[in-house]
Amino acid sequence: MNDPGEITPFIIDARGLREVVTTKSNSLKALCLDMLLKGAIAVPTCVWDEFADAYEDEADGIAGSVSKKISMNKRYNAGAAKAAESLNSGFSLTDSNWATDYFAASIAMTHGYTIITTPEQQPFYAKLSSCKSLDINLLWTV
């Protein structure tokens, strides 16, 4: 597992990963896989675990392209809890409640990363005042 680095301006959430594997756009898929391979998009380990559990075959298909994973730590846990508290979510940090969107938000806010996600998930991140997100379909514009 890698720690966040200088060349990682983006992280991706589970919905974003799902979009990568299901998109009908070969160009978008190729761009995302290339960015994952080069480390320009990092994947939090909890996000990868959730994605791989839910979509085992799809995860196997892109695993070789994921070159940078961000290991979880206490700082990210605290940030996730704080983000959840700000939304009055009732979120708890237990093994049975991953709530990986909160962890992705915590990592993004800690390091100033932008989360790549789906348009449907962007309103969630917008509620967190210092969390930046990008619709995966707009990745071409950066």
mmCIF file of C-alpha atoms in Angstrom:
data_model
loop_
_atom_site.group_PDB
_atom_site.id
_atom_site.type_symbol
_atom_site.label_atom_id
_atom_site.label_comp_id
_atom_site.label_asym_id
_atom_site.label_seq_id
_atom_site.Cartn_x
_atom_site.Cartn_y
_atom_site.Cartn_z
ATOM 1 C CA MET A 1 0.000 0.000 0.000
ATOM 2 C CA ASN A 2 1.173 3.490 -0.759
ATOM 3 C CA ASP A 3 0.714 6.680 1.165
ATOM 4 C CA PRO A 4 -0.624 9.821 -0.487
ATOM 5 C CA GLY A 5 2.013 11.410 -2.674
ATOM 6 C CA GLU A 6 2.836 14.475 -4.663
ATOM 7 C CA ILE A 7 1.399 13.269 -7.978
ATOM 8 C CA THR A 8 -2.003 12.288 -6.608
ATOM 9 C CA PRO A 9 -4.446 15.134 -7.128
ATOM 10 C CA PHE A 10 -7.451 12.786 -7.070
ATOM 11 C CA ILE A 11 -8.956 9.939 -5.119
ATOM 12 C CA ILE A 12 -11.945 7.905 -6.216
ATOM 13 C CA ASP A 13 -14.908 6.543 -4.298
ATOM 14 C CA ALA A 14 -16.653 3.187 -4.822
ATOM 15 C CA ARG A 15 -19.290 4.704 -7.073
ATOM 16 C CA GLY A 16 -16.576 6.229 -9.212
ATOM 17 C CA LEU A 17 -14.829 2.864 -9.502
ATOM 18 C CA ARG A 18 -18.111 1.252 -10.482
ATOM 19 C CA GLU A 19 -18.560 3.890 -13.177
ATOM 20 C CA VAL A 20 -15.065 3.159 -14.536
ATOM 21 C CA VAL A 21 -15.883 -0.510 -15.029
ATOM 22 C CA THR A 22 -19.401 0.002 -16.393
ATOM 23 C CA THR A 23 -18.979 3.035 -18.640
ATOM 24 C CA LYS A 24 -19.857 2.588 -22.293
ATOM 25 C CA SER A 25 -17.196 5.157 -23.169
ATOM 26 C CA ASN A 26 -13.982 3.378 -24.058
ATOM 27 C CA SER A 27 -12.180 6.725 -23.991
ATOM 28 C CA LEU A 28 -13.316 7.527 -20.446
ATOM 29 C CA LYS A 29 -12.444 4.043 -19.240
ATOM 30 C CA ALA A 30 -8.985 4.244 -20.845
ATOM 31 C CA LEU A 31 -8.365 7.689 -19.312
ATOM 32 C CA CYS A 32 -9.372 6.546 -15.830
ATOM 33 C CA LEU A 33 -7.373 3.322 -15.988
ATOM 34 C CA ASP A 34 -4.325 5.255 -17.193
ATOM 35 C CA MET A 35 -4.689 7.777 -14.359
ATOM 36 C CA LEU A 36 -5.063 4.938 -11.842
ATOM 37 C CA LEU A 37 -1.978 3.220 -13.235
ATOM 38 C CA LYS A 38 0.106 6.412 -13.133
ATOM 39 C CA GLY A 39 -0.975 7.202 -9.570
ATOM 40 C CA ALA A 40 -2.853 10.372 -10.517
ATOM 41 C CA ILE A 41 -5.931 8.752 -8.995
ATOM 42 C CA ALA A 42 -5.458 6.976 -5.677
ATOM 43 C CA VAL A 43 -7.882 4.554 -4.075
ATOM 44 C CA PRO A 44 -8.430 4.472 -0.307
ATOM 45 C CA THR A 45 -8.025 0.880 0.872
ATOM 46 C CA CYS A 46 -11.463 0.861 2.499
ATOM 47 C CA VAL A 47 -13.018 2.003 -0.794
ATOM 48 C CA TRP A 48 -11.169 -0.721 -2.687
ATOM 49 C CA ASP A 49 -12.252 -3.337 -0.157
ATOM 50 C CA GLU A 50 -15.893 -2.270 -0.391
ATOM 51 C CA PHE A 51 -15.750 -2.244 -4.195
ATOM 52 C CA ALA A 52 -13.990 -5.617 -4.395
ATOM 53 C CA ASP A 53 -16.503 -7.180 -1.995
ATOM 54 C CA ALA A 54 -19.470 -5.886 -3.981
ATOM 55 C CA TYR A 55 -18.056 -6.375 -7.487
ATOM 56 C CA GLU A 56 -15.452 -9.115 -7.294
ATOM 57 C CA ASP A 57 -15.159 -9.815 -11.033
ATOM 58 C CA GLU A 58 -14.970 -6.134 -11.946
ATOM 59 C CA ALA A 59 -12.359 -5.517 -9.248
ATOM 60 C CA ASP A 60 -10.264 -8.407 -10.566
ATOM 61 C CA GLY A 61 -10.438 -6.809 -14.013
ATOM 62 C CA ILE A 62 -8.999 -3.462 -12.927
ATOM 63 C CA ALA A 63 -6.824 -4.476 -9.972
ATOM 64 C CA GLY A 64 -3.671 -4.319 -12.086
ATOM 65 C CA SER A 65 -4.366 -0.681 -12.914
ATOM 66 C CA VAL A 66 -4.642 0.468 -9.300
ATOM 67 C CA SER A 67 -1.102 1.507 -8.452
ATOM 68 C CA LYS A 68 -1.709 3.781 -5.467
ATOM 69 C CA LYS A 69 -3.794 2.822 -2.455
ATOM 70 C CA ILE A 70 -4.101 4.996 0.613
ATOM 71 C CA SER A 71 -3.956 3.087 3.876
ATOM 72 C CA MET A 72 -6.332 4.139 6.598
ATOM 73 C CA ASN A 73 -5.084 5.724 9.803
ATOM 74 C CA LYS A 74 -6.466 7.336 12.966
ATOM 75 C CA ARG A 75 -6.379 10.794 11.424
ATOM 76 C CA TYR A 76 -8.664 9.683 8.589
ATOM 77 C CA ASN A 77 -10.967 7.887 11.044
ATOM 78 C CA ALA A 78 -11.298 11.056 13.102
ATOM 79 C CA GLY A 79 -11.954 13.111 9.987
ATOM 80 C CA ALA A 80 -14.636 10.681 8.821
ATOM 81 C CA ALA A 81 -16.349 10.845 12.192
ATOM 82 C CA LYS A 82 -16.206 14.647 12.146
ATOM 83 C CA ALA A 83 -17.663 14.762 8.622
ATOM 84 C CA ALA A 84 -20.453 12.396 9.599
ATOM 85 C CA GLU A 85 -21.176 14.425 12.713
ATOM 86 C CA SER A 86 -21.439 17.606 10.649
ATOM 87 C CA LEU A 87 -24.196 15.935 8.631
ATOM 88 C CA ASN A 88 -25.913 14.484 11.723
ATOM 89 C CA SER A 89 -25.723 11.069 10.079
ATOM 90 C CA GLY A 90 -25.589 8.860 13.144
ATOM 91 C CA PHE A 91 -22.512 7.286 11.554
ATOM 92 C CA SER A 92 -20.393 5.007 13.697
ATOM 93 C CA LEU A 93 -16.910 3.629 13.092
ATOM 94 C CA THR A 94 -17.564 -0.083 13.334
ATOM 95 C CA ASP A 95 -16.417 -2.958 11.149
ATOM 96 C CA SER A 96 -19.967 -3.547 9.967
ATOM 97 C CA ASN A 97 -20.491 0.066 8.902
ATOM 98 C CA TRP A 98 -17.705 1.061 6.541
ATOM 99 C CA ALA A 99 -19.349 4.249 5.270
ATOM 100 C CA THR A 100 -16.482 4.642 2.840
ATOM 101 C CA ASP A 101 -17.792 7.911 1.435
ATOM 102 C CA TYR A 102 -16.982 9.536 4.767
ATOM 103 C CA PHE A 103 -13.481 8.075 4.713
ATOM 104 C CA ALA A 104 -12.938 9.258 1.133
ATOM 105 C CA ALA A 105 -14.136 12.711 2.169
ATOM 106 C CA SER A 106 -11.806 12.713 5.176
ATOM 107 C CA ILE A 107 -8.787 11.817 3.055
ATOM 108 C CA ALA A 108 -9.715 14.391 0.427
ATOM 109 C CA MET A 109 -10.159 17.153 2.989
ATOM 110 C CA THR A 110 -6.942 16.228 4.826
ATOM 111 C CA HIS A 111 -4.783 16.420 1.699
ATOM 112 C CA GLY A 112 -6.753 18.763 -0.550
ATOM 113 C CA TYR A 113 -7.586 16.031 -3.056
ATOM 114 C CA THR A 114 -10.610 16.030 -5.316
ATOM 115 C CA ILE A 115 -12.877 12.986 -5.153
ATOM 116 C CA ILE A 116 -13.877 11.481 -8.466
ATOM 117 C CA THR A 117 -17.445 10.252 -8.202
ATOM 118 C CA THR A 118 -20.754 10.053 -10.017
ATOM 119 C CA PRO A 119 -23.111 12.990 -10.537
ATOM 120 C CA GLU A 120 -25.578 11.328 -8.183
ATOM 121 C CA GLN A 121 -23.036 11.277 -5.346
ATOM 122 C CA GLN A 122 -21.751 14.837 -5.745
ATOM 123 C CA PRO A 123 -24.490 16.412 -3.558
ATOM 124 C CA PHE A 124 -23.289 14.301 -0.625
ATOM 125 C CA TYR A 125 -19.758 15.696 -0.897
ATOM 126 C CA ALA A 126 -21.076 19.215 -1.545
ATOM 127 C CA LYS A 127 -22.678 19.156 1.926
ATOM 128 C CA LEU A 128 -19.179 18.913 3.397
ATOM 129 C CA SER A 129 -17.888 22.451 3.080
ATOM 130 C CA SER A 130 -14.225 21.734 2.401
ATOM 131 C CA CYS A 131 -14.626 18.608 0.289
ATOM 132 C CA LYS A 132 -14.068 18.907 -3.455
ATOM 133 C CA SER A 133 -15.586 16.408 -5.868
ATOM 134 C CA LEU A 134 -15.657 15.972 -9.618
ATOM 135 C CA ASP A 135 -18.180 14.199 -11.808
ATOM 136 C CA ILE A 136 -16.217 11.391 -13.453
ATOM 137 C CA ASN A 137 -17.693 12.400 -16.810
ATOM 138 C CA LEU A 138 -15.982 15.798 -16.484
ATOM 139 C CA LEU A 139 -12.534 14.326 -15.901
ATOM 140 C CA TRP A 140 -11.655 15.425 -19.434
ATOM 141 C CA THR A 141 -11.750 19.068 -18.329
ATOM 142 C CA VAL A 142 -8.867 18.875 -15.852
#
